[in-house]
Amino acid sequence: MKFGGTSVGDIARIKNVARRVKAEVDRGNQVAVAVSAMSGVTNQLVAYCNEMAPIHDQREYDAVVATGEQVTSGLLAIGLQELGLQARSWAGWQIPIMTDDAHGKARIVDIKGDEIISLMEKGHVAVVAGFQGIAPGNRVSTLGRGGSDTTAVALAAALKADRCDIYTDVDGVYTTDPRIVPAARKLDKVSYEEMLEMASLGAKVLQTRSVEMAMKHHVRVQVLSSFSDAPGTLICDEDEIVEQALVSGIAYSRDEAKITLIGVEDMPGIAAGIFGPLAEANINVDMIVQNTARDNTTDVTFTTPRADLERALKVVKDNMKVPYKSISTDKSVVKISVVGVGMRSHAGVAQIMFKALADRKINIHVISTSEIKVSVLISEEYTELALRALHTSYGLDAA
Ligand code: ADP
Ligand code: ASP
Ligand code: MG
């Protein structure tokens, strides 16, 4: 069982979580629990680090931000003991959950589950601090924002759990963010592959890596609400889903910025010249378009994470060997993506998107597609309008 930040947001809620865990134990299950920090705490800890020094040692950042989860794991263990259960908390390093040394966004490489398993066999509940592990050199590491989901799935895989139940503040995975589109519908089931796309395209209900991990180790993940007993969403293999919709979900990401190089001389090596230095600087480039040349010059547009925009701009300006006229940037853009395995076998999916946006006079800056998704970059001010329009156009609105 995993409980997110809102679910452990105060003492009353942690007591509520303890009761839910007890109910699972009473049903005869052996339970390990992963917890997030109380909502808002991680943001506060990150802010403290930035206040101390805008650019700081990532290992110390990890030492600071990992503390939020330690507080909730201890509190939940106390709450479980109060209900008469045997329980103890585990920090990542105590298990240990071993990670690589990419501090701030470390990957789990191994979990030594033996001690937890032997205690669980004796009827103890293991309460694990999410989001953290231990990196080479005996340093505390964290798994990237939203990383407690990944702790939970990795632990489920290591313990060979029957299920991994992710409890959050919505009662499942919806066709799109229910906080923005009230007509969003809860999905009973969604395939690993679609969930992976939705998460990586911005649906933050699950961290992308947790879905990757679930897919790789065949962990049955359910997303449920901590605050109701409504049935949740099962993430499972595609062939377990009987009625597959054309489009299963629509995701959005505001974490985008657009850079356009105008009037670039059209010659071999443009793309390598622009994107090589960006790759060397570890800046992810996502969508790219290059226009056909006119008068021997062309425009090249691409996107980077918003937080990397200033750095990307500097890298391009410092390294651009090919002559160009000017460079422009735009931070107020959003990427909207429609996702569905149904696209593999049906034509015209993208056209529905283009028409729905055109009808609302929403201009598309960049388009990119893959086998099961179509993404467009549009102005951020149209986010809600576009999401709602697309949701209706693909027939996803709740009845
Ligand atoms: P937790 O703290 O429990 O990990 P998160 O805030 O990380 O919770 O994730 C849950 C949130 O994800 C929801 O409150 C919702 O606003 C958002 N969300 C975005 N896309 C979706 C979606 N397709 N289905 C459900 N929730 C979504
Ligand atoms: N507390 C961490 C965060 O806010 C990890 C998590 O909640 O999943 O990102
Ligand atoms: Mg989360």
Coordinates of C-alpha atoms and ligand atoms in Angstrom, one line a residue:
M1 CA 0.0 0.0 0.0
K2 CA 1.3 3.5 -0.8
F3 CA -0.2 6.7 0.6
G4 CA 0.6 10.1 -1.1
G5 CA 1.1 13.5 0.5
T6 CA -2.5 14.5 0.8
S7 CA -3.4 11.1 2.3
V8 CA -0.9 11.7 5.1
G9 CA -1.4 15.5 5.2
D10 CA -2.1 15.7 9.0
I11 CA -2.4 13.6 12.1
A12 CA -6.0 12.8 11.6
R13 CA -5.3 11.6 8.1
I14 CA -2.4 9.5 9.2
K15 CA -4.7 7.9 11.7
N16 CA -7.1 7.2 8.8
V17 CA -4.3 5.5 6.9
A18 CA -3.5 3.4 10.0
R19 CA -7.1 2.2 10.0
R20 CA -7.0 1.3 6.3
V21 CA -3.8 -0.6 6.8
K22 CA -5.3 -2.5 9.8
A23 CA -8.4 -3.4 7.7
E24 CA -6.0 -5.0 5.1
V25 CA -4.2 -6.9 7.9
D26 CA -7.6 -8.0 9.3
R27 CA -8.4 -9.4 5.9
G28 CA -5.5 -11.8 6.3
N29 CA -2.9 -10.0 4.3
Q30 CA 0.8 -9.3 5.0
V31 CA 1.3 -5.6 4.4
A32 CA 4.2 -3.3 3.6
V33 CA 3.4 0.4 3.3
A34 CA 5.3 3.2 1.5
V35 CA 4.5 6.7 2.6
S36 CA 5.1 10.2 1.1
A37 CA 5.9 13.3 3.2
M38 CA 2.9 15.3 4.4
S39 CA 1.6 17.4 1.5
G40 CA 3.6 20.7 1.1
V41 CA 6.6 19.4 3.2
T42 CA 8.8 18.4 0.3
N43 CA 8.2 21.8 -1.4
Q44 CA 9.2 23.5 1.8
L45 CA 12.3 21.5 2.1
V46 CA 13.3 22.2 -1.5
A47 CA 12.7 25.9 -0.9
Y48 CA 15.0 25.8 2.1
C49 CA 17.8 24.4 0.0
N50 CA 17.3 27.0 -2.6
E51 CA 17.3 29.7 0.0
M52 CA 20.5 28.5 1.4
A53 CA 22.1 28.6 -2.0
P54 CA 20.4 28.6 -5.4
I55 CA 23.1 26.2 -6.7
H56 CA 23.9 23.6 -4.1
D57 CA 25.4 20.1 -3.4
Q58 CA 22.7 17.7 -4.6
R59 CA 23.8 15.1 -2.0
E60 CA 23.0 17.5 0.7
Y61 CA 19.7 18.4 -1.1
D62 CA 18.9 14.7 -0.8
A63 CA 19.8 14.6 2.9
V64 CA 17.4 17.5 3.5
V65 CA 14.4 16.5 1.3
A66 CA 14.4 12.8 2.3
T67 CA 13.5 13.8 5.9
G68 CA 9.8 14.5 5.0
E69 CA 9.1 10.8 4.4
Q70 CA 10.9 9.8 7.6
V71 CA 8.5 11.8 9.7
T72 CA 5.4 10.2 8.2
S73 CA 6.8 6.6 8.3
G74 CA 7.5 7.0 12.0
L75 CA 4.2 8.6 12.7
L76 CA 2.3 5.8 10.8
A77 CA 4.2 3.1 12.7
I78 CA 3.1 4.7 16.0
G79 CA -0.5 4.9 14.7
L80 CA -0.4 1.2 13.8
Q81 CA 1.0 0.3 17.2
E82 CA -1.8 2.3 18.8
L83 CA -4.3 0.1 16.9
G84 CA -2.6 -3.0 18.4
L85 CA -0.5 -4.0 15.4
Q86 CA 3.2 -4.8 15.4
A87 CA 4.8 -2.2 13.1
R88 CA 8.1 -0.4 12.5
S89 CA 9.4 2.2 10.2
W90 CA 12.3 1.9 7.7
A91 CA 14.3 4.7 6.1
G92 CA 15.5 3.8 2.6
W93 CA 19.1 3.2 3.8
Q94 CA 17.9 0.8 6.5
I95 CA 16.4 -1.7 4.1
P96 CA 18.5 -0.9 2.1
I97 CA 17.0 0.5 -1.1
M98 CA 20.1 0.9 -3.2
T99 CA 20.2 3.5 -6.0
D100 CA 22.7 4.9 -8.4
D101 CA 24.4 8.2 -7.6
A102 CA 22.2 10.5 -9.7
H103 CA 21.3 12.6 -6.6
G104 CA 18.0 14.3 -6.8
K105 CA 16.7 11.8 -9.4
A106 CA 18.4 8.5 -8.5
R107 CA 17.3 5.2 -9.9
I108 CA 16.7 2.1 -7.8
V109 CA 19.2 -0.6 -8.6
D110 CA 18.4 -3.2 -5.9
I111 CA 16.3 -3.8 -2.9
K112 CA 17.4 -6.2 -0.1
G113 CA 14.0 -7.3 1.1
D114 CA 15.0 -10.2 3.3
E115 CA 14.7 -8.6 6.7
I116 CA 11.4 -7.0 5.8
I117 CA 10.1 -10.3 4.5
S118 CA 11.0 -12.2 7.6
L119 CA 9.4 -9.6 9.9
M120 CA 6.3 -9.6 7.7
E121 CA 6.1 -13.4 8.0
K122 CA 6.0 -12.8 11.8
G123 CA 3.0 -10.5 11.4
H124 CA 4.7 -7.2 11.4
V125 CA 3.7 -4.3 9.2
A126 CA 6.7 -2.7 7.5
V127 CA 6.3 1.1 7.0
V128 CA 8.8 2.3 4.5
A129 CA 9.8 6.0 3.9
G130 CA 9.1 6.6 0.2
F131 CA 11.1 8.6 -2.3
Q132 CA 14.5 7.7 -0.9
G133 CA 17.4 5.2 -1.0
I134 CA 21.1 5.0 -0.5
A135 CA 23.7 5.8 -3.1
P136 CA 27.2 4.5 -3.5
G137 CA 29.5 6.2 -1.0
N138 CA 26.9 5.7 1.8
R139 CA 24.9 8.8 0.9
V140 CA 21.2 9.3 1.1
S141 CA 19.6 9.7 -2.3
T142 CA 16.1 10.6 -3.5
L143 CA 14.2 9.4 -6.5
G144 CA 12.9 12.6 -8.1
R145 CA 9.6 14.3 -7.4
G146 CA 6.7 12.0 -7.1
G147 CA 9.2 9.2 -6.3
S148 CA 7.2 7.5 -3.6
D149 CA 5.2 5.8 -6.3
T150 CA 8.4 4.2 -7.5
T151 CA 9.4 3.1 -4.0
A152 CA 6.0 1.4 -3.7
V153 CA 6.2 -0.5 -7.0
A154 CA 9.8 -1.5 -6.6
L155 CA 9.1 -2.8 -3.1
A156 CA 6.1 -4.7 -4.4
A157 CA 8.3 -6.3 -7.0
A158 CA 11.1 -7.1 -4.5
L159 CA 8.6 -8.6 -2.0
K160 CA 6.7 -10.4 -4.8
A161 CA 3.5 -8.8 -3.6
D162 CA 0.1 -9.8 -5.0
R163 CA -0.8 -6.2 -5.4
C164 CA 0.5 -2.7 -5.2
D165 CA -2.3 -0.3 -4.1
I166 CA -1.5 3.4 -4.6
Y167 CA -3.8 5.5 -2.5
T168 CA -4.1 9.1 -3.5
D169 CA -6.5 12.1 -3.5
V170 CA -8.5 11.0 -6.5
D171 CA -10.2 7.6 -6.8
G172 CA -8.4 6.4 -9.9
V173 CA -6.8 7.3 -13.2
Y174 CA -9.1 9.4 -15.2
T175 CA -9.4 10.1 -18.9
T176 CA -7.7 13.4 -18.1
D177 CA -6.9 15.5 -15.0
P178 CA -10.3 15.6 -13.2
R179 CA -9.3 18.9 -11.5
I180 CA -9.3 20.6 -14.9
V181 CA -12.0 18.7 -16.8
P182 CA -15.0 18.0 -14.6
A183 CA -16.4 15.7 -17.3
A184 CA -13.4 13.4 -17.0
R185 CA -14.2 9.7 -16.5
K186 CA -12.6 7.2 -14.3
L187 CA -11.0 4.3 -16.2
D188 CA -11.6 0.8 -14.7
K189 CA -8.5 -0.5 -16.4
V190 CA -5.6 1.1 -18.3
S191 CA -2.7 -0.7 -20.0
Y192 CA 0.9 -0.3 -18.7
E193 CA 1.8 1.2 -22.1
E194 CA -0.9 3.8 -22.1
M195 CA -0.2 4.7 -18.5
L196 CA 3.4 5.0 -19.2
E197 CA 2.7 7.5 -22.0
M198 CA 0.2 9.4 -20.0
A199 CA 2.6 9.7 -17.0
S200 CA 5.5 10.8 -19.1
L201 CA 3.4 13.3 -21.0
G202 CA 2.3 15.0 -17.8
A203 CA -0.4 13.0 -15.9
K204 CA 1.3 13.2 -12.5
V205 CA -1.1 10.7 -10.8
L206 CA 1.8 8.2 -11.1
Q207 CA 5.5 8.9 -11.5
T208 CA 6.7 7.7 -14.9
R209 CA 9.4 5.4 -13.4
S210 CA 6.9 3.6 -11.2
V211 CA 4.9 2.6 -14.4
E212 CA 8.1 1.5 -16.1
M213 CA 8.9 -0.6 -13.1
A214 CA 5.4 -2.1 -12.9
M215 CA 5.5 -3.0 -16.6
K216 CA 8.9 -4.6 -16.3
H217 CA 8.1 -6.7 -13.3
H218 CA 4.4 -7.3 -14.0
V219 CA 3.3 -5.7 -10.8
R220 CA -0.5 -5.3 -10.6
V221 CA -1.0 -1.7 -9.7
Q222 CA -4.3 -0.2 -8.5
V223 CA -4.9 3.5 -8.0
L224 CA -7.4 4.2 -5.3
S225 CA -8.7 7.0 -3.0
S226 CA -7.6 7.2 0.6
F227 CA -10.9 9.0 1.3
S228 CA -13.5 6.7 -0.2
D229 CA -14.1 3.0 -0.8
A230 CA -14.9 3.5 -4.5
P231 CA -13.2 1.0 -6.8
G232 CA -10.1 2.3 -8.4
T233 CA -8.2 1.8 -11.6
L234 CA -6.1 -1.3 -12.4
I235 CA -3.0 -0.9 -14.5
C236 CA -2.6 -4.1 -16.4
D237 CA -1.7 -5.8 -19.6
E238 CA -3.4 -4.6 -22.8
D239 CA -5.0 -8.0 -23.4
E240 CA -6.9 -7.8 -20.1
I241 CA -8.8 -4.9 -21.4
V242 CA -11.9 -6.0 -23.4
E243 CA -13.2 -2.8 -24.8
Q244 CA -10.3 -0.7 -26.0
A245 CA -11.2 2.9 -26.8
L246 CA -9.5 4.7 -29.6
V247 CA -8.2 7.3 -27.2
S248 CA -7.8 6.4 -23.5
G249 CA -6.6 9.6 -22.1
I250 CA -5.5 13.1 -22.6
A251 CA -2.5 14.5 -20.7
Y252 CA -1.0 18.0 -20.5
S253 CA 2.4 19.3 -19.5
R254 CA 3.1 22.9 -18.6
D255 CA 6.8 22.1 -18.1
E256 CA 7.6 23.2 -21.7
A257 CA 9.4 26.1 -23.3
K258 CA 9.9 26.8 -27.0
I259 CA 12.9 28.1 -28.8
T260 CA 12.9 29.2 -32.4
L261 CA 16.0 29.9 -34.5
I262 CA 14.9 32.2 -37.4
G263 CA 16.7 32.4 -40.7
V264 CA 19.2 29.6 -40.3
E265 CA 21.3 29.1 -43.4
D266 CA 20.1 25.8 -44.9
M267 CA 23.1 23.5 -45.1
P268 CA 24.1 20.0 -43.9
G269 CA 24.8 19.9 -40.2
I270 CA 22.2 22.3 -38.9
A271 CA 20.5 19.8 -36.7
A272 CA 23.8 18.3 -35.4
G273 CA 25.1 21.8 -34.7
I274 CA 22.1 22.8 -32.6
F275 CA 21.3 19.6 -30.8
G276 CA 24.8 18.2 -30.2
P277 CA 25.8 20.9 -27.7
L278 CA 22.4 20.7 -26.0
A279 CA 22.8 16.9 -25.5
E280 CA 26.3 17.5 -24.1
A281 CA 24.8 20.0 -21.7
N282 CA 22.3 17.3 -20.6
I283 CA 19.3 19.3 -21.8
N284 CA 16.4 17.2 -23.0
V285 CA 15.0 18.3 -26.3
D286 CA 11.5 17.0 -27.0
M287 CA 9.6 18.3 -30.0
I288 CA 11.4 19.5 -33.1
V289 CA 10.3 21.1 -36.4
Q290 CA 12.4 22.3 -39.2
N291 CA 10.7 24.2 -42.0
T292 CA 11.5 23.7 -45.7
A293 CA 14.0 26.2 -46.8
R294 CA 13.1 29.3 -48.7
D295 CA 15.8 31.7 -50.0
N296 CA 18.3 29.2 -48.7
T297 CA 17.3 29.8 -45.1
T298 CA 15.0 27.9 -42.7
D299 CA 13.5 28.2 -39.2
V300 CA 14.1 25.5 -36.6
T301 CA 11.8 25.2 -33.5
F302 CA 12.2 22.9 -30.6
T303 CA 11.1 22.5 -27.0
T304 CA 13.0 22.0 -23.7
P305 CA 11.9 21.7 -20.1
R306 CA 10.9 25.1 -18.9
A307 CA 13.5 25.1 -16.1
D308 CA 16.2 24.6 -18.7
L309 CA 15.3 27.4 -21.0
E310 CA 17.9 30.0 -20.0
R311 CA 20.6 27.4 -20.0
A312 CA 19.5 26.0 -23.4
L313 CA 19.5 29.5 -24.9
K314 CA 23.0 30.1 -23.7
V315 CA 24.2 26.8 -25.1
V316 CA 22.7 27.5 -28.5
K317 CA 24.0 31.0 -28.7
D318 CA 27.5 30.0 -27.6
N319 CA 27.8 27.1 -29.9
M320 CA 25.9 27.9 -33.1
K321 CA 28.4 27.7 -36.0
V322 CA 25.8 28.0 -38.8
P323 CA 24.7 31.6 -39.5
Y324 CA 21.2 32.6 -38.4
K325 CA 19.2 35.9 -38.2
S326 CA 17.6 35.7 -34.7
I327 CA 16.4 33.6 -31.9
S328 CA 13.1 33.8 -30.0
T329 CA 11.7 32.0 -27.0
D330 CA 8.3 31.3 -25.5
K331 CA 7.6 30.1 -22.0
S332 CA 3.9 30.3 -22.1
V333 CA 3.3 27.1 -23.9
V334 CA 1.7 23.8 -23.0
K335 CA 2.0 20.3 -24.6
I336 CA -1.3 18.5 -24.9
S337 CA -1.2 14.8 -25.8
V338 CA -3.9 12.2 -26.7
V339 CA -2.9 8.7 -25.9
G340 CA -4.4 5.4 -27.0
V341 CA -3.3 2.0 -28.2
G342 CA -6.4 2.2 -30.6
M343 CA -4.3 4.5 -32.7
R344 CA -2.2 1.6 -34.0
S345 CA -5.1 0.3 -36.0
H346 CA -7.1 3.4 -36.8
A347 CA -6.5 6.3 -39.1
G348 CA -7.8 9.8 -38.5
V349 CA -7.1 10.1 -34.8
A350 CA -4.8 13.1 -35.2
Q351 CA -7.3 14.8 -37.5
I352 CA -10.0 14.8 -34.8
M353 CA -7.5 16.7 -32.6
F354 CA -6.6 19.2 -35.3
K355 CA -10.2 19.9 -36.1
A356 CA -11.3 20.3 -32.5
L357 CA -8.5 22.9 -32.0
A358 CA -9.1 24.7 -35.2
D359 CA -12.8 25.0 -34.4
R360 CA -11.8 26.9 -31.2
K361 CA -9.3 29.0 -33.1
I362 CA -6.4 27.5 -31.2
N363 CA -3.1 27.7 -33.1
I364 CA -0.8 24.7 -33.1
H365 CA 2.9 25.6 -32.8
V366 CA 4.5 22.1 -33.0
I367 CA 3.2 18.6 -33.6
S368 CA 4.8 15.3 -32.8
T369 CA 3.5 11.8 -33.0
S370 CA 4.4 8.2 -32.0
E371 CA 2.7 4.9 -32.4
I372 CA 0.2 5.5 -29.6
K373 CA 0.1 9.3 -29.1
V374 CA -0.2 12.6 -30.8
S375 CA 1.1 15.7 -29.0
V376 CA 0.7 19.4 -29.9
L377 CA 2.2 22.5 -28.5
I378 CA -0.2 25.4 -28.0
S379 CA -0.3 28.6 -26.0
E380 CA -0.7 28.0 -22.3
E381 CA -3.8 30.3 -22.0
Y382 CA -5.8 27.7 -24.0
T383 CA -5.0 24.7 -21.8
E384 CA -8.4 24.2 -20.2
L385 CA -10.3 25.1 -23.4
A386 CA -8.3 22.6 -25.4
L387 CA -8.5 19.8 -22.9
R388 CA -12.2 20.1 -22.6
A389 CA -12.7 20.4 -26.4
L390 CA -10.6 17.3 -27.0
H391 CA -12.3 15.4 -24.3
T392 CA -15.6 16.0 -25.9
S393 CA -14.4 15.4 -29.5
Y394 CA -13.0 11.9 -28.6
G395 CA -16.2 11.0 -27.0
L396 CA -14.7 10.7 -23.5
D397 CA -17.1 12.9 -21.5
A398 CA -18.9 11.2 -18.6
A399 CA -22.5 10.5 -19.4
Ligands
ADP1 P1 0.0 11.9 -4.3 O1 0.4 13.0 -3.4 O2 -1.0 11.0 -3.7 O3 1.1 11.2 -4.9 P2 -0.4 13.5 -6.7 O4 -0.7 14.9 -6.5 O5 1.1 13.2 -7.0 O6 -0.9 12.6 -5.5 O7 -1.3 12.8 -7.9 C1 -2.7 12.9 -7.9 C2 -3.1 14.1 -8.7 O8 -2.9 13.8 -10.1 C3 -4.6 14.3 -8.7 O9 -5.0 15.1 -7.6 C4 -4.9 14.9 -10.1 O10 -5.1 16.3 -10.0 C5 -3.6 14.7 -10.9 N1 -3.9 14.0 -12.2 C6 -3.4 14.4 -13.4 N2 -3.8 13.7 -14.4 C7 -4.7 12.7 -13.9 C8 -5.4 11.7 -14.4 N3 -5.4 11.4 -15.7 N4 -6.2 10.9 -13.6 C9 -6.2 11.2 -12.2 N5 -5.5 12.2 -11.7 C10 -4.7 13.0 -12.4
ASP2 N1 7.4 13.8 -1.2 C1 8.0 13.6 -2.6 C2 7.4 14.7 -3.5 O1 6.6 15.5 -3.1 C3 7.7 12.2 -3.1 C4 6.3 11.8 -3.3 O2 5.4 12.4 -2.7 O3 6.0 10.9 -4.1 O4 7.8 14.8 -4.6
MG3 MG 2.4 11.7 -6.5

